[in-house]
C-alpha cells in the first residue's frame, strides 16, 4: 500500500539542507486519487483472522528484534572487553603483574614497559601540492575513499592542500573525540590537513596492528576523551 500511495503522489518530493538531511517532504496523494484506489476485500471473518494472525506474528518478530538488538549491544561490549584485556594485560593467563603508573591501564605484566607515544611514532605531514589524489575519510568503519560525486559530508574547493596518506600509515581524526577514530590506511591518497597522520619509527620491533587495537581501545574506552580539550558540546573536543 505504501508504494501504491507513493506512486500516486504529487508535489515537491523533498527540500534538503546543506548537510543533505531531509528538511521537509511535500509528496502527497490527492483526495480523488485516494478514493479511486482498488483494494482487496476478504470476508469479514477472514479480515479478523488475518488481523489476529498478524498481531501475533508481528509481536513475535518485534520481540526477536528487541532481543537481537540487545544481543548485538552485549556482543559489542564483550568484544571491547576482550580487546581491552588483551592489549593491557596480555593473553598468557596468570602472570606476575606490576603497577603501570597510569590511571587508565592499571596493572600490566611485569615484563612489559611503558613508553611515551612520541618515542614510538612520528607525526608526518606531507602536503600533496596537487589535485588528482584519492580523498580518504576517517570513519568508525575505517579509512574509506570518499566518493566526491555524491556531494556528501564536508567537501573542499581544493584538495591540493590536503596531506598525503600512504598504505600502512596511521591516520587519526583527533578533532572529535566522541565520533572520531583511528585506522591504518589500506589506500594511497590524501586526507584533511587538520587530521593526524603518523607511522612507527621502528617497524621491525613494533607491531602496527597491536598499536591499532590499543589506540582504538583508547577511543572506545574514552581514554583519549579524558585528555581532550575544546568545546565538547559542539563536537570539537580534541586531542
PDB file of C-alpha atoms in Angstrom:
ATOM      1  CA  UNK A   1       0.000   0.000   0.000  1.00  0.00           C
ATOM      2  CA  UNK A   2       2.857   2.360   0.789  1.00  0.00           C
ATOM      3  CA  UNK A   3       4.256   2.068  -2.732  1.00  0.00           C
ATOM      4  CA  UNK A   4       0.778   2.405  -4.220  1.00  0.00           C
ATOM      5  CA  UNK A   5       0.257   5.700  -2.404  1.00  0.00           C
ATOM      6  CA  UNK A   6       3.805   6.804  -3.206  1.00  0.00           C
ATOM      7  CA  UNK A   7       3.307   6.201  -6.932  1.00  0.00           C
ATOM      8  CA  UNK A   8       0.196   8.377  -6.836  1.00  0.00           C
ATOM      9  CA  UNK A   9       1.937  11.197  -5.005  1.00  0.00           C
ATOM     10  CA  UNK A  10       2.363  14.639  -6.500  1.00  0.00           C
ATOM     11  CA  UNK A  11       4.145  17.807  -5.420  1.00  0.00           C
ATOM     12  CA  UNK A  12       7.581  18.593  -4.005  1.00  0.00           C
ATOM     13  CA  UNK A  13       9.376  15.399  -3.012  1.00  0.00           C
ATOM     14  CA  UNK A  14      11.974  16.911  -0.674  1.00  0.00           C
ATOM     15  CA  UNK A  15      13.839  20.065   0.257  1.00  0.00           C
ATOM     16  CA  UNK A  16      17.271  19.419   1.758  1.00  0.00           C
ATOM     17  CA  UNK A  17      19.643  21.491   3.816  1.00  0.00           C
ATOM     18  CA  UNK A  18      23.344  21.824   3.147  1.00  0.00           C
ATOM     19  CA  UNK A  19      24.150  18.694   5.199  1.00  0.00           C
ATOM     20  CA  UNK A  20      21.876  16.607   2.940  1.00  0.00           C
ATOM     21  CA  UNK A  21      19.365  15.773   5.649  1.00  0.00           C
ATOM     22  CA  UNK A  22      15.714  15.899   4.601  1.00  0.00           C
ATOM     23  CA  UNK A  23      14.110  19.049   5.926  1.00  0.00           C
ATOM     24  CA  UNK A  24      10.578  18.741   4.570  1.00  0.00           C
ATOM     25  CA  UNK A  25       8.563  16.447   2.315  1.00  0.00           C
ATOM     26  CA  UNK A  26       5.515  17.516   0.306  1.00  0.00           C
ATOM     27  CA  UNK A  27       4.775  14.481  -1.861  1.00  0.00           C
ATOM     28  CA  UNK A  28       1.038  13.910  -1.294  1.00  0.00           C
ATOM     29  CA  UNK A  29      -1.937  11.959  -2.631  1.00  0.00           C
ATOM     30  CA  UNK A  30      -4.967  13.896  -3.832  1.00  0.00           C
ATOM     31  CA  UNK A  31      -8.318  13.040  -2.277  1.00  0.00           C
ATOM     32  CA  UNK A  32      -9.861  11.877  -5.559  1.00  0.00           C
ATOM     33  CA  UNK A  33      -6.856   9.651  -6.329  1.00  0.00           C
ATOM     34  CA  UNK A  34      -7.045   8.113  -2.860  1.00  0.00           C
ATOM     35  CA  UNK A  35     -10.759   7.364  -3.224  1.00  0.00           C
ATOM     36  CA  UNK A  36     -10.132   5.657  -6.567  1.00  0.00           C
ATOM     37  CA  UNK A  37      -7.602   3.054  -5.336  1.00  0.00           C
ATOM     38  CA  UNK A  38      -8.855  -0.542  -5.742  1.00  0.00           C
ATOM     39  CA  UNK A  39      -8.131  -2.786  -2.732  1.00  0.00           C
ATOM     40  CA  UNK A  40      -8.879  -6.478  -1.947  1.00  0.00           C
ATOM     41  CA  UNK A  41     -11.926  -7.236   0.200  1.00  0.00           C
ATOM     42  CA  UNK A  42     -11.879 -10.617   2.024  1.00  0.00           C
ATOM     43  CA  UNK A  43     -14.870 -11.687   4.083  1.00  0.00           C
ATOM     44  CA  UNK A  44     -15.101 -10.001   7.469  1.00  0.00           C
ATOM     45  CA  UNK A  45     -14.255 -13.346   9.122  1.00  0.00           C
ATOM     46  CA  UNK A  46     -11.071 -13.577   7.002  1.00  0.00           C
ATOM     47  CA  UNK A  47     -10.221  -9.968   7.821  1.00  0.00           C
ATOM     48  CA  UNK A  48     -10.441 -10.667  11.545  1.00  0.00           C
ATOM     49  CA  UNK A  49      -8.403 -13.873  11.267  1.00  0.00           C
ATOM     50  CA  UNK A  50      -5.720 -12.064   9.239  1.00  0.00           C
ATOM     51  CA  UNK A  51      -5.547  -9.290  11.836  1.00  0.00           C
ATOM     52  CA  UNK A  52      -5.291 -11.824  14.671  1.00  0.00           C
ATOM     53  CA  UNK A  53      -2.559 -13.741  12.829  1.00  0.00           C
ATOM     54  CA  UNK A  54      -0.558 -10.597  12.003  1.00  0.00           C
ATOM     55  CA  UNK A  55      -0.817  -9.178  15.511  1.00  0.00           C
ATOM     56  CA  UNK A  56       0.620 -12.431  16.901  1.00  0.00           C
ATOM     57  CA  UNK A  57       3.358 -12.780  14.264  1.00  0.00           C
ATOM     58  CA  UNK A  58       4.374  -9.103  14.352  1.00  0.00           C
ATOM     59  CA  UNK A  59       4.567  -9.217  18.155  1.00  0.00           C
ATOM     60  CA  UNK A  60       6.815 -12.294  17.928  1.00  0.00           C
ATOM     61  CA  UNK A  61       9.051 -10.618  15.351  1.00  0.00           C
ATOM     62  CA  UNK A  62       9.209  -7.385  17.353  1.00  0.00           C
ATOM     63  CA  UNK A  63      10.301  -9.435  20.366  1.00  0.00           C
ATOM     64  CA  UNK A  64      13.030 -11.144  18.307  1.00  0.00           C
ATOM     65  CA  UNK A  65      14.194  -7.760  17.004  1.00  0.00           C
ATOM     66  CA  UNK A  66      14.464  -6.355  20.528  1.00  0.00           C
ATOM     67  CA  UNK A  67      16.395  -9.408  21.714  1.00  0.00           C
ATOM     68  CA  UNK A  68      18.649  -9.189  18.654  1.00  0.00           C
ATOM     69  CA  UNK A  69      19.402  -5.515  19.316  1.00  0.00           C
ATOM     70  CA  UNK A  70      20.182  -6.327  22.948  1.00  0.00           C
ATOM     71  CA  UNK A  71      22.394  -9.242  21.878  1.00  0.00           C
ATOM     72  CA  UNK A  72      24.289  -7.052  19.415  1.00  0.00           C
ATOM     73  CA  UNK A  73      24.999  -4.496  22.137  1.00  0.00           C
ATOM     74  CA  UNK A  74      26.113  -7.235  24.538  1.00  0.00           C
ATOM     75  CA  UNK A  75      28.439  -8.737  21.927  1.00  0.00           C
ATOM     76  CA  UNK A  76      29.888  -5.293  21.220  1.00  0.00           C
ATOM     77  CA  UNK A  77      30.622  -4.881  24.930  1.00  0.00           C
ATOM     78  CA  UNK A  78      32.107  -8.373  25.086  1.00  0.00           C
ATOM     79  CA  UNK A  79      34.307  -7.686  22.054  1.00  0.00           C
ATOM     80  CA  UNK A  80      35.577  -4.475  23.604  1.00  0.00           C
ATOM     81  CA  UNK A  81      36.264  -6.209  26.904  1.00  0.00           C
ATOM     82  CA  UNK A  82      38.283  -8.905  25.117  1.00  0.00           C
ATOM     83  CA  UNK A  83      40.319  -6.272  23.246  1.00  0.00           C
ATOM     84  CA  UNK A  84      40.916  -4.198  26.383  1.00  0.00           C
ATOM     85  CA  UNK A  85      42.027  -7.246  28.383  1.00  0.00           C
ATOM     86  CA  UNK A  86      44.392  -8.440  25.641  1.00  0.00           C
ATOM     87  CA  UNK A  87      46.110  -5.130  24.868  1.00  0.00           C
ATOM     88  CA  UNK A  88      46.574  -4.096  28.508  1.00  0.00           C
ATOM     89  CA  UNK A  89      47.018  -7.432  30.366  1.00  0.00           C
ATOM     90  CA  UNK A  90      48.255  -9.841  27.686  1.00  0.00           C
ATOM     91  CA  UNK A  91      46.887 -13.273  26.783  1.00  0.00           C
ATOM     92  CA  UNK A  92      49.181 -15.673  28.659  1.00  0.00           C
ATOM     93  CA  UNK A  93      46.928 -16.271  31.645  1.00  0.00           C
ATOM     94  CA  UNK A  94      48.123 -15.778  35.224  1.00  0.00           C
ATOM     95  CA  UNK A  95      51.438 -13.953  35.412  1.00  0.00           C
ATOM     96  CA  UNK A  96      53.242 -11.531  37.670  1.00  0.00           C
ATOM     97  CA  UNK A  97      51.889  -8.010  37.320  1.00  0.00           C
ATOM     98  CA  UNK A  98      53.083  -4.521  38.234  1.00  0.00           C
ATOM     99  CA  UNK A  99      51.637  -1.026  38.500  1.00  0.00           C
ATOM    100  CA  UNK A 100      51.768   0.787  35.156  1.00  0.00           C
ATOM    101  CA  UNK A 101      51.729   4.183  36.931  1.00  0.00           C
ATOM    102  CA  UNK A 102      48.782   5.013  34.637  1.00  0.00           C
ATOM    103  CA  UNK A 103      45.232   5.586  35.865  1.00  0.00           C
ATOM    104  CA  UNK A 104      43.921   4.122  32.590  1.00  0.00           C
ATOM    105  CA  UNK A 105      45.963   0.919  32.311  1.00  0.00           C
ATOM    106  CA  UNK A 106      46.344  -0.090  35.949  1.00  0.00           C
ATOM    107  CA  UNK A 107      48.228  -3.374  36.370  1.00  0.00           C
ATOM    108  CA  UNK A 108      50.314  -4.633  33.426  1.00  0.00           C
ATOM    109  CA  UNK A 109      52.528  -7.734  33.051  1.00  0.00           C
ATOM    110  CA  UNK A 110      55.806  -7.394  34.927  1.00  0.00           C
ATOM    111  CA  UNK A 111      57.946  -7.774  31.789  1.00  0.00           C
ATOM    112  CA  UNK A 112      56.092  -5.013  29.889  1.00  0.00           C
ATOM    113  CA  UNK A 113      57.333  -1.419  29.751  1.00  0.00           C
ATOM    114  CA  UNK A 114      55.547   1.921  29.478  1.00  0.00           C
ATOM    115  CA  UNK A 115      56.818   4.477  26.946  1.00  0.00           C
ATOM    116  CA  UNK A 116      55.538   7.791  25.656  1.00  0.00           C
ATOM    117  CA  UNK A 117      53.961   7.629  22.216  1.00  0.00           C
ATOM    118  CA  UNK A 118      56.429  10.191  20.849  1.00  0.00           C
ATOM    119  CA  UNK A 119      59.235   7.623  21.178  1.00  0.00           C
ATOM    120  CA  UNK A 120      57.284   5.018  19.177  1.00  0.00           C
ATOM    121  CA  UNK A 121      55.593   7.088  16.455  1.00  0.00           C
ATOM    122  CA  UNK A 122      56.499  10.052  14.314  1.00  0.00           C
ATOM    123  CA  UNK A 123      53.929  12.518  13.029  1.00  0.00           C
ATOM    124  CA  UNK A 124      54.255  13.272   9.340  1.00  0.00           C
ATOM    125  CA  UNK A 125      52.566  15.997   7.355  1.00  0.00           C
ATOM    126  CA  UNK A 126      53.332  15.952   3.640  1.00  0.00           C
ATOM    127  CA  UNK A 127      51.044  18.295   1.720  1.00  0.00           C
ATOM    128  CA  UNK A 128      50.088  16.881  -1.681  1.00  0.00           C
ATOM    129  CA  UNK A 129      50.570  20.164  -3.583  1.00  0.00           C
ATOM    130  CA  UNK A 130      48.441  18.893  -6.440  1.00  0.00           C
ATOM    131  CA  UNK A 131      44.968  17.605  -7.257  1.00  0.00           C
ATOM    132  CA  UNK A 132      44.137  14.125  -8.510  1.00  0.00           C
ATOM    133  CA  UNK A 133      44.708  12.020  -5.393  1.00  0.00           C
ATOM    134  CA  UNK A 134      42.082   9.744  -3.848  1.00  0.00           C
ATOM    135  CA  UNK A 135      40.431  11.628  -0.985  1.00  0.00           C
ATOM    136  CA  UNK A 136      40.224   9.492   2.170  1.00  0.00           C
ATOM    137  CA  UNK A 137      37.740   9.802   5.029  1.00  0.00           C
ATOM    138  CA  UNK A 138      38.417   8.525   8.555  1.00  0.00           C
ATOM    139  CA  UNK A 139      35.220   6.817   9.721  1.00  0.00           C
ATOM    140  CA  UNK A 140      34.440   4.458  12.595  1.00  0.00           C
ATOM    141  CA  UNK A 141      34.333   1.728   9.959  1.00  0.00           C
ATOM    142  CA  UNK A 142      37.880   2.556   8.955  1.00  0.00           C
ATOM    143  CA  UNK A 143      39.639   4.742   6.412  1.00  0.00           C
ATOM    144  CA  UNK A 144      37.494   4.827   3.268  1.00  0.00           C
ATOM    145  CA  UNK A 145      37.867   6.505  -0.143  1.00  0.00           C
ATOM    146  CA  UNK A 146      35.414   9.398  -0.409  1.00  0.00           C
ATOM    147  CA  UNK A 147      33.008   9.455  -3.367  1.00  0.00           C
ATOM    148  CA  UNK A 148      33.113  13.145  -4.292  1.00  0.00           C
ATOM    149  CA  UNK A 149      30.377  12.694  -6.903  1.00  0.00           C
ATOM    150  CA  UNK A 150      27.770  12.189  -4.155  1.00  0.00           C
ATOM    151  CA  UNK A 151      28.412  15.640  -2.633  1.00  0.00           C
ATOM    152  CA  UNK A 152      28.051  14.152   0.840  1.00  0.00           C
ATOM    153  CA  UNK A 153      29.742  15.395   4.000  1.00  0.00           C
ATOM    154  CA  UNK A 154      32.314  18.157   4.048  1.00  0.00           C
ATOM    155  CA  UNK A 155      33.805  18.998   0.677  1.00  0.00           C
ATOM    156  CA  UNK A 156      36.816  21.189  -0.104  1.00  0.00           C
ATOM    157  CA  UNK A 157      37.233  23.543  -3.037  1.00  0.00           C
ATOM    158  CA  UNK A 158      40.828  22.440  -3.471  1.00  0.00           C
ATOM    159  CA  UNK A 159      42.392  19.140  -2.386  1.00  0.00           C
ATOM    160  CA  UNK A 160      45.958  20.104  -3.236  1.00  0.00           C
ATOM    161  CA  UNK A 161      46.299  21.409   0.336  1.00  0.00           C
ATOM    162  CA  UNK A 162      45.386  18.002   1.794  1.00  0.00           C
ATOM    163  CA  UNK A 163      48.111  15.816   3.293  1.00  0.00           C
ATOM    164  CA  UNK A 164      49.356  12.571   1.791  1.00  0.00           C
ATOM    165  CA  UNK A 165      48.452   9.211   3.324  1.00  0.00           C
ATOM    166  CA  UNK A 166      50.359   6.089   2.267  1.00  0.00           C
ATOM    167  CA  UNK A 167      49.422   2.445   2.641  1.00  0.00           C
ATOM    168  CA  UNK A 168      50.349   1.388   6.185  1.00  0.00           C
ATOM    169  CA  UNK A 169      50.154   4.915   7.636  1.00  0.00           C
ATOM    170  CA  UNK A 170      48.115   5.554  10.766  1.00  0.00           C
ATOM    171  CA  UNK A 171      45.564   8.353  10.387  1.00  0.00           C
ATOM    172  CA  UNK A 172      43.515   9.810  13.237  1.00  0.00           C
ATOM    173  CA  UNK A 173      40.585  12.181  13.447  1.00  0.00           C
ATOM    174  CA  UNK A 174      41.649  13.793  16.713  1.00  0.00           C
ATOM    175  CA  UNK A 175      39.257  16.732  16.305  1.00  0.00           C
ATOM    176  CA  UNK A 176      36.175  14.967  17.681  1.00  0.00           C
ATOM    177  CA  UNK A 177      36.924  12.511  20.455  1.00  0.00           C
ATOM    178  CA  UNK A 178      33.301  11.335  20.610  1.00  0.00           C
ATOM    179  CA  UNK A 179      32.865  10.199  17.000  1.00  0.00           C
ATOM    180  CA  UNK A 180      36.433  10.353  15.700  1.00  0.00           C
ATOM    181  CA  UNK A 181      38.515   7.269  15.010  1.00  0.00           C
ATOM    182  CA  UNK A 182      41.960   5.964  14.099  1.00  0.00           C
ATOM    183  CA  UNK A 183      42.891   3.390  11.469  1.00  0.00           C
ATOM    184  CA  UNK A 184      45.738   2.084   9.320  1.00  0.00           C
ATOM    185  CA  UNK A 185      45.279   3.072   5.698  1.00  0.00           C
ATOM    186  CA  UNK A 186      44.893   0.418   3.024  1.00  0.00           C
ATOM    187  CA  UNK A 187      44.948   3.136   0.366  1.00  0.00           C
ATOM    188  CA  UNK A 188      47.213   5.752  -1.163  1.00  0.00           C
ATOM    189  CA  UNK A 189      45.514   9.140  -1.034  1.00  0.00           C
ATOM    190  CA  UNK A 190      45.057  12.398   0.821  1.00  0.00           C
ATOM    191  CA  UNK A 191      43.123  13.412   3.904  1.00  0.00           C
ATOM    192  CA  UNK A 192      42.297  16.639   5.721  1.00  0.00           C
ATOM    193  CA  UNK A 193      45.345  18.670   6.783  1.00  0.00           C
ATOM    194  CA  UNK A 194      43.663  19.004  10.193  1.00  0.00           C
ATOM    195  CA  UNK A 195      43.942  15.266  10.883  1.00  0.00           C
ATOM    196  CA  UNK A 196      46.969  13.423  12.270  1.00  0.00           C
ATOM    197  CA  UNK A 197      48.967  11.115  10.005  1.00  0.00           C
ATOM    198  CA  UNK A 198      51.789   9.175  11.656  1.00  0.00           C
ATOM    199  CA  UNK A 199      53.837   5.987  11.465  1.00  0.00           C
ATOM    200  CA  UNK A 200      56.046   3.703  13.540  1.00  0.00           C
ATOM    201  CA  UNK A 201      59.641   4.819  13.961  1.00  0.00           C
ATOM    202  CA  UNK A 202      60.882   1.233  14.245  1.00  0.00           C
ATOM    203  CA  UNK A 203      58.669  -1.096  12.206  1.00  0.00           C
ATOM    204  CA  UNK A 204      60.815  -4.147  12.899  1.00  0.00           C
ATOM    205  CA  UNK A 205      60.389  -4.112  16.677  1.00  0.00           C
ATOM    206  CA  UNK A 206      56.803  -2.865  16.953  1.00  0.00           C
ATOM    207  CA  UNK A 207      53.633  -4.467  15.569  1.00  0.00           C
ATOM    208  CA  UNK A 208      51.399  -1.882  13.901  1.00  0.00           C
ATOM    209  CA  UNK A 209      48.207  -3.960  14.305  1.00  0.00           C
ATOM    210  CA  UNK A 210      48.760  -4.236  18.068  1.00  0.00           C
ATOM    211  CA  UNK A 211      49.022  -0.459  18.374  1.00  0.00           C
ATOM    212  CA  UNK A 212      45.948  -0.033  16.192  1.00  0.00           C
ATOM    213  CA  UNK A 213      43.933  -2.185  18.622  1.00  0.00           C
ATOM    214  CA  UNK A 214      45.419  -0.206  21.525  1.00  0.00           C
ATOM    215  CA  UNK A 215      44.551   3.197  20.037  1.00  0.00           C
ATOM    216  CA  UNK A 216      41.055   2.153  19.024  1.00  0.00           C
ATOM    217  CA  UNK A 217      40.573   0.912  22.581  1.00  0.00           C
ATOM    218  CA  UNK A 218      41.635   4.368  23.779  1.00  0.00           C
ATOM    219  CA  UNK A 219      38.823   5.869  21.703  1.00  0.00           C
ATOM    220  CA  UNK A 220      36.190   3.358  22.803  1.00  0.00           C
ATOM    221  CA  UNK A 221      37.145   3.469  26.488  1.00  0.00           C
ATOM    222  CA  UNK A 222      37.267   7.279  26.435  1.00  0.00           C
ATOM    223  CA  UNK A 223      40.961   7.437  27.362  1.00  0.00           C
ATOM    224  CA  UNK A 224      41.655   9.952  24.599  1.00  0.00           C
ATOM    225  CA  UNK A 225      38.468  11.785  25.605  1.00  0.00           C
ATOM    226  CA  UNK A 226      39.834  12.218  29.119  1.00  0.00           C
ATOM    227  CA  UNK A 227      42.839  14.046  27.650  1.00  0.00           C
ATOM    228  CA  UNK A 228      40.799  16.286  25.338  1.00  0.00           C
ATOM    229  CA  UNK A 229      40.116  19.966  25.352  1.00  0.00           C
ATOM    230  CA  UNK A 230      37.878  22.364  23.445  1.00  0.00           C
ATOM    231  CA  UNK A 231      34.090  22.646  23.158  1.00  0.00           C
ATOM    232  CA  UNK A 232      32.690  19.143  23.708  1.00  0.00           C
ATOM    233  CA  UNK A 233      29.043  20.010  23.042  1.00  0.00           C
ATOM    234  CA  UNK A 234      29.896  21.351  19.594  1.00  0.00           C
ATOM    235  CA  UNK A 235      31.893  18.298  18.560  1.00  0.00           C
ATOM    236  CA  UNK A 236      35.260  19.995  18.939  1.00  0.00           C
ATOM    237  CA  UNK A 237      36.616  18.074  21.902  1.00  0.00           C
ATOM    238  CA  UNK A 238      40.073  17.430  20.526  1.00  0.00           C
ATOM    239  CA  UNK A 239      43.370  15.837  21.425  1.00  0.00           C
TER     240      UNK A 239
END
